[in-house]
CSV table of C-alpha atoms in Angstrom, one decimal:
chain,number,residue,atom,x,y,z
A,1,LYS,CA,64.4,81.8,88.5
A,2,LYS,CA,67.1,80.7,90.9
A,3,LYS,CA,68.3,83.3,93.3
A,4,THR,CA,71.9,83.3,94.4
A,5,SER,CA,74.3,85.4,96.4
A,6,SER,CA,77.2,84.3,94.2
A,7,PRO,CA,79.1,86.8,91.9
A,8,LEU,CA,77.7,87.6,88.5
A,9,SER,CA,77.2,85.0,85.9
A,10,MET,CA,77.0,85.5,82.1
A,11,PHE,CA,73.8,84.9,80.1
A,12,PHE,CA,72.8,84.8,76.5
A,13,LEU,CA,69.6,86.7,76.0
A,14,ARG,CA,67.5,87.1,72.9
A,15,MET,CA,65.6,90.4,72.5
A,16,ARG,CA,62.5,88.8,71.0
A,17,LYS,CA,60.8,85.4,71.3
A,18,VAL,CA,57.8,83.6,69.9
A,19,ASN,CA,55.0,83.2,72.5
A,20,ASP,CA,52.6,80.4,73.0
A,21,ASP,CA,50.2,82.0,70.5
A,22,GLY,CA,52.9,82.0,67.8
A,23,GLU,CA,53.4,85.8,68.1
A,24,ASP,CA,56.8,87.5,67.8
A,25,VAL,CA,57.1,89.5,71.0
A,26,LEU,CA,59.7,91.1,73.3
A,27,ASN,CA,61.4,88.6,75.6
A,28,GLY,CA,60.1,90.0,78.9
A,29,LEU,CA,61.7,93.4,78.2
A,30,GLU,CA,59.9,96.6,79.0
A,31,ILE,CA,61.4,99.8,77.5
A,32,VAL,CA,61.0,102.4,80.2
A,33,ARG,CA,62.4,105.3,78.2
A,34,LEU,CA,65.1,106.2,75.7
A,35,LYS,CA,67.9,108.3,77.1
A,36,ASP,CA,68.4,111.8,75.8
A,37,LYS,CA,72.2,111.7,75.4
A,38,MET,CA,74.5,114.6,74.4
A,39,GLY,CA,76.2,112.3,71.8
A,40,THR,CA,76.1,109.0,70.0
A,41,LYS,CA,72.3,109.6,69.5
A,42,GLN,CA,72.5,107.4,66.4
A,43,LEU,CA,73.0,104.5,68.9
A,44,PRO,CA,69.9,104.5,71.2
A,45,THR,CA,70.4,103.9,74.9
A,46,ALA,CA,67.4,102.9,77.0
A,47,GLU,CA,66.3,102.0,80.5
A,48,LEU,CA,65.0,98.4,80.5
A,49,ILE,CA,63.0,96.3,83.0
A,50,LEU,CA,63.6,92.6,82.8
A,51,ASP,CA,60.5,90.8,83.9
A,52,GLY,CA,60.1,87.1,83.1
A,53,THR,CA,63.0,87.3,80.6
A,54,GLU,CA,64.2,84.0,79.3
A,55,ALA,CA,68.0,83.6,79.1
A,56,ILE,CA,70.6,80.9,78.9
A,57,ARG,CA,73.6,80.9,81.3
A,58,ILE,CA,76.7,80.4,79.2
A,59,SER,CA,79.4,80.7,82.0
A,60,GLU,CA,79.9,78.8,85.2
A,61,GLU,CA,77.8,80.2,88.0
A,62,GLY,CA,79.6,83.2,89.5
A,63,ARG,CA,82.2,83.3,86.7
A,64,GLY,CA,80.6,85.9,84.5
A,65,VAL,CA,83.2,88.6,84.9
A,66,SER,CA,86.1,86.3,84.2
A,67,SER,CA,84.3,84.8,81.2
A,68,ILE,CA,83.7,88.3,79.7
A,69,VAL,CA,87.3,89.5,80.1
A,70,GLY,CA,88.2,88.5,76.5
A,71,MET,CA,85.3,90.5,75.2
A,72,LEU,CA,86.4,93.5,77.2
A,73,HIS,CA,89.6,93.6,75.2
A,74,ILE,CA,87.5,93.8,72.0
A,75,THR,CA,85.1,96.4,73.2
A,76,ARG,CA,87.9,98.6,74.6
A,77,TYR,CA,89.7,98.1,71.2
A,78,HIS,CA,86.5,99.2,69.4
A,79,ASN,CA,86.3,102.3,71.6
A,80,ALA,CA,89.9,103.2,70.8
A,81,ILE,CA,89.3,102.8,67.1
A,82,SER,CA,86.3,105.2,67.4
A,83,SER,CA,88.4,107.7,69.2
A,84,VAL,CA,91.2,107.6,66.6
A,85,ALA,CA,88.6,107.8,63.8
A,86,TYR,CA,87.2,111.0,65.3
A,87,MET,CA,90.7,112.4,65.6
A,88,ARG,CA,91.5,111.6,62.0
A,89,ARG,CA,88.2,112.9,60.7
A,90,MET,CA,88.5,116.2,62.6
A,91,THR,CA,92.1,116.7,61.6
A,92,SER,CA,91.4,116.0,57.9
A,93,LEU,CA,88.4,118.4,57.9
A,94,ALA,CA,90.5,121.1,59.7
A,95,MET,CA,93.3,120.7,57.1
A,96,ASP,CA,90.9,120.8,54.2
A,97,PHE,CA,89.2,123.9,55.6
A,98,ALA,CA,92.6,125.6,56.2
A,99,ARG,CA,93.5,125.2,52.5
A,100,ARG,CA,90.2,126.9,51.5
A,101,ARG,CA,89.8,129.6,54.1
A,102,TYR,CA,91.2,132.9,53.0
A,103,ALA,CA,92.0,135.5,55.6
A,104,PHE,CA,94.6,138.3,56.2
A,105,GLY,CA,96.0,138.0,52.7
A,106,SER,CA,96.4,134.2,52.3
A,107,ASN,CA,94.9,130.9,53.0
A,108,ILE,CA,95.2,130.1,56.7
A,109,VAL,CA,97.2,127.0,56.0
A,110,GLN,CA,100.0,129.3,55.1
A,111,LYS,CA,99.9,131.0,58.5
A,112,PRO,CA,102.8,129.6,60.7
A,113,LEU,CA,100.8,129.6,63.9
A,114,HIS,CA,97.8,127.7,62.4
A,115,MET,CA,100.1,125.4,60.5
A,116,LEU,CA,101.9,124.4,63.7
A,117,MET,CA,98.5,123.6,65.4
A,118,LEU,CA,97.5,121.4,62.5
A,119,ARG,CA,100.9,119.7,62.6
A,120,SER,CA,100.4,119.0,66.3
A,121,MET,CA,96.9,117.6,65.6
A,122,GLU,CA,98.3,115.3,62.9
A,123,LEU,CA,101.1,114.0,65.0
A,124,ASP,CA,98.8,113.4,67.9
A,125,THR,CA,96.5,111.4,65.7
A,126,ARG,CA,99.3,109.3,64.3
A,127,GLY,CA,100.7,108.6,67.7
A,128,ASN,CA,97.3,107.4,69.0
A,129,LEU,CA,96.9,105.3,65.8
A,130,LEU,CA,100.2,103.7,66.5
A,131,PHE,CA,98.8,102.7,70.0
A,132,VAL,CA,95.8,101.1,68.3
A,133,LEU,CA,97.8,99.3,65.7
A,134,GLU,CA,100.2,97.9,68.3
A,135,PHE,CA,97.3,96.6,70.3
A,136,SER,CA,95.9,95.1,67.1
A,137,ARG,CA,99.3,93.3,66.4
A,138,LEU,CA,99.3,91.8,69.9
A,139,LEU,CA,95.7,90.9,69.8
A,140,GLY,CA,96.2,89.2,66.5
A,141,LEU,CA,99.1,87.1,67.8
A,142,VAL,CA,97.0,86.0,70.8
A,143,ASP,CA,94.0,85.1,68.5
A,144,VAL,CA,96.0,82.8,66.3
A,145,GLY,CA,98.0,81.2,69.1
A,146,LYS,CA,101.3,82.7,68.1
A,147,ALA,CA,101.7,85.1,71.1
A,148,SER,CA,104.6,84.7,73.5
A,149,SER,CA,104.0,84.9,77.2
A,150,GLU,CA,105.3,88.5,77.0
A,151,ASP,CA,102.9,89.4,74.2
A,152,ALA,CA,99.9,88.0,76.1
A,153,ALA,CA,100.9,89.8,79.4
A,154,VAL,CA,101.4,93.1,77.7
A,155,LEU,CA,98.1,92.8,75.9
A,156,ARG,CA,96.3,92.3,79.3
A,157,VAL,CA,98.0,95.3,80.9
A,158,ILE,CA,97.6,97.8,78.1
A,159,SER,CA,94.0,97.0,77.3
A,160,SER,CA,92.7,99.5,79.8
A,161,LEU,CA,95.5,102.1,78.9
A,162,LEU,CA,94.5,102.0,75.3
A,163,LYS,CA,90.9,102.8,75.9
A,164,LEU,CA,91.4,105.5,78.6
A,165,PHE,CA,94.2,107.3,76.8
A,166,THR,CA,92.8,107.4,73.3
A,167,ALA,CA,89.4,108.4,74.6
A,168,LYS,CA,90.7,111.4,76.5
A,169,GLU,CA,93.0,112.3,73.6
A,170,GLY,CA,90.0,112.2,71.3
A,171,VAL,CA,88.0,114.7,73.3
A,172,ARG,CA,91.0,117.1,73.5
A,173,LEU,CA,91.8,116.9,69.9
A,174,THR,CA,88.2,117.2,68.6
A,175,SER,CA,87.7,120.2,70.8
A,176,GLU,CA,90.8,121.8,69.4
A,177,GLY,CA,89.5,120.9,65.9
A,178,VAL,CA,86.2,122.8,66.5
A,179,GLU,CA,88.3,125.9,67.1
A,180,CYS,CA,90.1,125.5,63.8
A,181,PHE,CA,86.8,126.4,62.0
A,182,GLY,CA,86.1,129.6,64.0
A,183,GLY,CA,82.4,130.4,64.2
A,184,VAL,CA,81.5,127.7,61.6
A,185,GLY,CA,82.7,125.1,64.0
A,186,VAL,CA,79.9,125.7,66.5
A,187,MET,CA,77.1,125.8,63.9
A,188,GLU,CA,75.0,122.7,63.9
A,189,ASN,CA,74.5,122.7,60.1
A,190,SER,CA,78.3,122.3,59.7
A,191,HIS,CA,78.0,118.9,61.4
A,192,ILE,CA,81.2,119.7,63.3
A,193,PRO,CA,79.7,119.9,66.8
A,194,VAL,CA,78.4,116.3,66.6
A,195,ILE,CA,82.0,115.0,66.3
A,196,LEU,CA,82.8,116.6,69.6
A,197,ARG,CA,79.7,115.4,71.3
A,198,ASP,CA,80.1,111.9,70.1
A,199,SER,CA,83.8,111.8,71.1
A,200,GLN,CA,82.8,113.0,74.6
A,201,VAL,CA,80.9,109.8,75.2
A,202,LEU,CA,83.9,107.6,74.6
A,203,PRO,CA,85.7,108.3,77.9
A,204,ILE,CA,82.6,107.0,79.7
A,205,TRP,CA,81.9,103.8,77.6
A,206,GLU,CA,83.6,100.6,78.7
A,207,GLY,CA,84.8,102.2,82.0
A,208,THR,CA,85.6,105.8,83.0
A,209,THR,CA,89.2,107.0,83.1
A,210,ASN,CA,89.5,106.6,86.9
A,211,ILE,CA,88.1,103.1,86.8
A,212,LEU,CA,90.4,102.0,84.1
A,213,SER,CA,93.4,103.6,85.9
A,214,LEU,CA,92.6,101.3,88.8
A,215,ASP,CA,92.8,98.3,86.4
A,216,LEU,CA,96.4,99.1,85.9
A,217,LEU,CA,96.9,99.4,89.6
A,218,ARG,CA,95.4,95.9,90.1
A,219,ALA,CA,97.6,94.5,87.5
A,220,CYS,CA,100.7,96.0,89.2
A,221,GLN,CA,99.7,94.4,92.5
A,222,ARG,CA,98.4,91.0,91.3
A,223,GLU,CA,100.5,90.3,88.2
A,224,SER,CA,104.1,91.1,89.0
A,225,GLU,CA,105.2,89.0,86.0
A,226,ALA,CA,103.0,91.0,83.7
A,227,ILE,CA,104.6,94.2,84.8
A,228,ALA,CA,108.1,92.7,84.3
A,229,HIS,CA,107.0,91.6,80.8
A,230,LEU,CA,105.8,95.2,80.1
A,231,GLU,CA,109.1,96.7,81.2
A,232,ASN,CA,111.1,94.2,79.0
A,233,TYR,CA,108.7,95.0,76.1
A,234,LEU,CA,109.3,98.7,76.5
A,235,ARG,CA,113.1,98.3,76.7
A,236,LYS,CA,113.1,96.3,73.5
A,237,ASN,CA,111.1,99.0,71.8
A,238,ALA,CA,113.6,101.6,73.0
A,239,ARG,CA,116.7,100.0,71.5
A,240,GLY,CA,118.7,102.3,69.4
A,241,GLY,CA,116.7,105.3,70.3
A,242,SER,CA,116.8,108.3,72.6
A,243,LEU,CA,118.0,108.0,76.1
A,244,LEU,CA,114.8,109.9,77.1
A,245,ILE,CA,112.8,106.7,76.6
A,246,SER,CA,115.1,104.4,78.6
A,247,GLY,CA,115.3,107.1,81.3
A,248,MET,CA,111.5,107.3,81.5
A,249,ILE,CA,111.3,103.5,81.8
A,250,ASP,CA,113.8,103.6,84.7
A,251,ARG,CA,111.8,106.4,86.3
A,252,ILE,CA,108.4,104.8,86.1
A,253,PHE,CA,109.4,101.2,86.9
A,254,SER,CA,111.5,102.4,89.8
A,255,TYR,CA,108.3,103.8,91.3
A,256,LEU,CA,106.4,100.6,90.5
A,257,LYS,CA,109.0,98.3,92.0
A,258,ASN,CA,110.5,100.4,94.8
A,259,ASP,CA,108.1,103.1,95.9
A,260,MET,CA,104.6,101.9,95.3
A,261,PRO,CA,104.8,98.8,97.5
A,262,SER,CA,105.4,100.9,100.6
A,263,LEU,CA,102.5,103.3,99.9
A,264,SER,CA,99.1,103.2,101.5
A,265,ARG,CA,96.2,102.0,99.4
A,266,ASP,CA,94.8,105.6,99.2
A,267,MET,CA,98.1,106.9,98.0
A,268,MET,CA,98.4,104.3,95.3
A,269,GLU,CA,94.9,105.0,94.1
A,270,ALA,CA,95.7,108.8,94.1
A,271,ASN,CA,98.6,108.1,91.7
A,272,ALA,CA,96.8,105.6,89.4
A,273,ARG,CA,95.5,108.2,86.9
A,274,LYS,CA,98.9,110.0,86.6
A,275,LEU,CA,100.6,106.6,86.3
A,276,SER,CA,98.3,105.5,83.5
A,277,PHE,CA,98.9,108.6,81.4
A,278,ASN,CA,102.7,108.5,82.0
A,279,VAL,CA,102.8,104.8,80.9
A,280,SER,CA,100.6,105.5,77.8
A,281,ARG,CA,102.8,108.3,76.6
A,282,LEU,CA,105.9,106.2,77.2
A,283,LEU,CA,104.4,103.3,75.3
A,284,ILE,CA,103.5,105.4,72.3
A,285,ALA,CA,107.0,107.0,72.2
A,286,SER,CA,108.7,103.5,72.5
A,287,VAL,CA,106.6,102.1,69.6
A,288,ALA,CA,107.3,105.2,67.5
A,289,ASN,CA,111.0,104.6,68.1
A,290,ARG,CA,110.7,100.9,67.1
A,291,VAL,CA,108.9,101.9,63.9
A,292,TYR,CA,111.5,104.6,63.1
A,293,GLN,CA,114.4,102.2,63.7
A,294,GLU,CA,112.8,99.5,61.6
A,295,ALA,CA,112.0,101.9,58.8
A,296,GLY,CA,115.7,102.7,58.3
A,297,LYS,CA,116.0,105.0,55.3
A,298,GLY,CA,112.7,104.1,53.7
A,299,GLU,CA,110.2,106.5,52.2
A,300,PHE,CA,108.4,107.0,55.5
A,301,GLU,CA,111.5,108.0,57.5
A,302,THR,CA,110.6,111.7,57.6
A,303,GLY,CA,107.1,111.2,58.9
A,304,ASP,CA,108.2,108.5,61.3
A,305,LYS,CA,110.9,110.8,62.7
A,306,ALA,CA,108.4,113.6,63.2
A,307,VAL,CA,106.0,111.3,65.1
A,308,LEU,CA,108.9,110.1,67.3
A,309,ASP,CA,110.2,113.6,68.1
A,310,HIS,CA,106.7,114.8,68.9
A,311,TRP,CA,105.9,112.0,71.3
A,312,LEU,CA,109.4,112.1,72.9
A,313,ASN,CA,108.6,115.8,73.7
A,314,ARG,CA,105.1,115.0,75.0
A,315,MET,CA,106.4,112.1,77.1
A,316,GLU,CA,109.0,114.3,78.8
A,317,LYS,CA,107.1,117.6,79.1
A,318,GLU,CA,103.7,116.1,80.1
A,319,TYR,CA,105.1,113.7,82.7
A,320,GLU,CA,103.1,113.9,85.9
A,321,ALA,CA,105.0,113.5,89.1
A,322,LEU,CA,103.8,110.6,91.3
A,323,GLU,CA,103.2,111.5,95.0
A,324,LEU,CA,104.9,109.4,97.6
A,325,GLY,CA,102.9,110.9,100.5
A,326,ILE,CA,100.6,113.7,101.6
A,327,THR,CA,101.5,115.8,104.6
A,328,GLU,CA,98.9,116.8,107.2
A,329,LYS,CA,99.1,120.3,106.0
A,330,GLU,CA,98.3,119.3,102.4
A,331,LEU,CA,95.5,117.1,103.6
A,332,ARG,CA,93.9,120.0,105.5
A,333,GLU,CA,94.2,122.2,102.4
A,334,TYR,CA,92.5,119.5,100.2
A,335,GLU,CA,89.7,119.2,102.7
A,336,SER,CA,89.2,122.9,103.0
A,337,LEU,CA,89.1,123.2,99.2
A,338,PHE,CA,85.9,121.2,99.2
A,339,SER,CA,84.3,122.3,102.5
A,340,ASN,CA,84.7,126.0,101.8
A,341,ASP,CA,82.5,125.7,98.7
A,342,LEU,CA,79.7,124.1,100.5
A,343,GLY,CA,77.0,125.8,102.5
A,344,GLN,CA,75.4,124.5,105.7
A,345,ASN,CA,71.8,124.4,104.3
A,346,LEU,CA,70.5,121.0,103.4
A,347,ASP,CA,68.7,120.2,100.2
A,348,LYS,CA,65.8,117.8,99.8
A,349,ARG,CA,68.2,114.8,99.8
A,350,GLY,CA,69.7,115.9,103.1
A,351,GLU,CA,73.0,117.0,101.4
A,352,ARG,CA,74.7,120.4,101.8
A,353,ARG,CA,74.1,122.8,99.0
A,354,SER,CA,77.0,124.4,97.2
A,355,ARG,CA,77.4,128.2,97.6
A,356,LEU,CA,78.6,128.4,94.0
């Protein structure tokens, strides 16, 4: 009942309550409508109106966001698990289909072109799984009080990276997987399209890719020690491995320490998305290297080496150059790119309508 201009607080709210007449009723909640989503329809999403809702404040007033940070690690972690699960499911189904589908004189699993695509899907899935498992390891250390200051700092920094990267990878891989089935892949009775639709929701849950990229930017600006810990963590993972990893660490952290501080706020934000993907691919490659080095000559060496080589290649080939400035000419080109597609007529909202 108290109104305040303070920042958000955190409350515990029960969906239902017992009223004065002893009846079990909704706790001041009015369900306006259920949303008609493209995916995750098995988990209903609704518009709610809270009117007279009873709740208990469980944080200090105005400290809701800081109180919920620990839970954000978990929800982002769950999001990443879902993404990797969709990747694994689609890859497994595509491999099974390839062993059964007969075309052009043999099963398509024997066709080199198709086999290479399946191999890429498998190694992509394994790399993203490594990311999830590494986060699990760090989270477990923190939960049982055995984490070093470095472990805790790295966990904070990579939480947003884990979610944004695995979510985008999930959409890309499941889309590729649909194609593996040909026409069957777009038939609703195959249940393949629902995997793609569900995975498409994951980049939006728990913060969009752009929003989470800005989380990394804030960490770079506010937690210099955490970034130093991240660099040290990556260098330890890179020991005994390819010079490509150490070279990429030098490249990225030279930008963070030497170039980024002199950039404008707009320029830093413009690079945030590229930086997040670059760091994510670097992290997966470094963890793959550590796993391979620790495996030695064990039974998983061949698979570990394949994952490492695949992600070294992706880390290098997919690196996105970070801008250090935009010229006036480039700025005008960017502006014209948008303005040329918009007409001068106004719609009912008073906005210009697109000519497209």
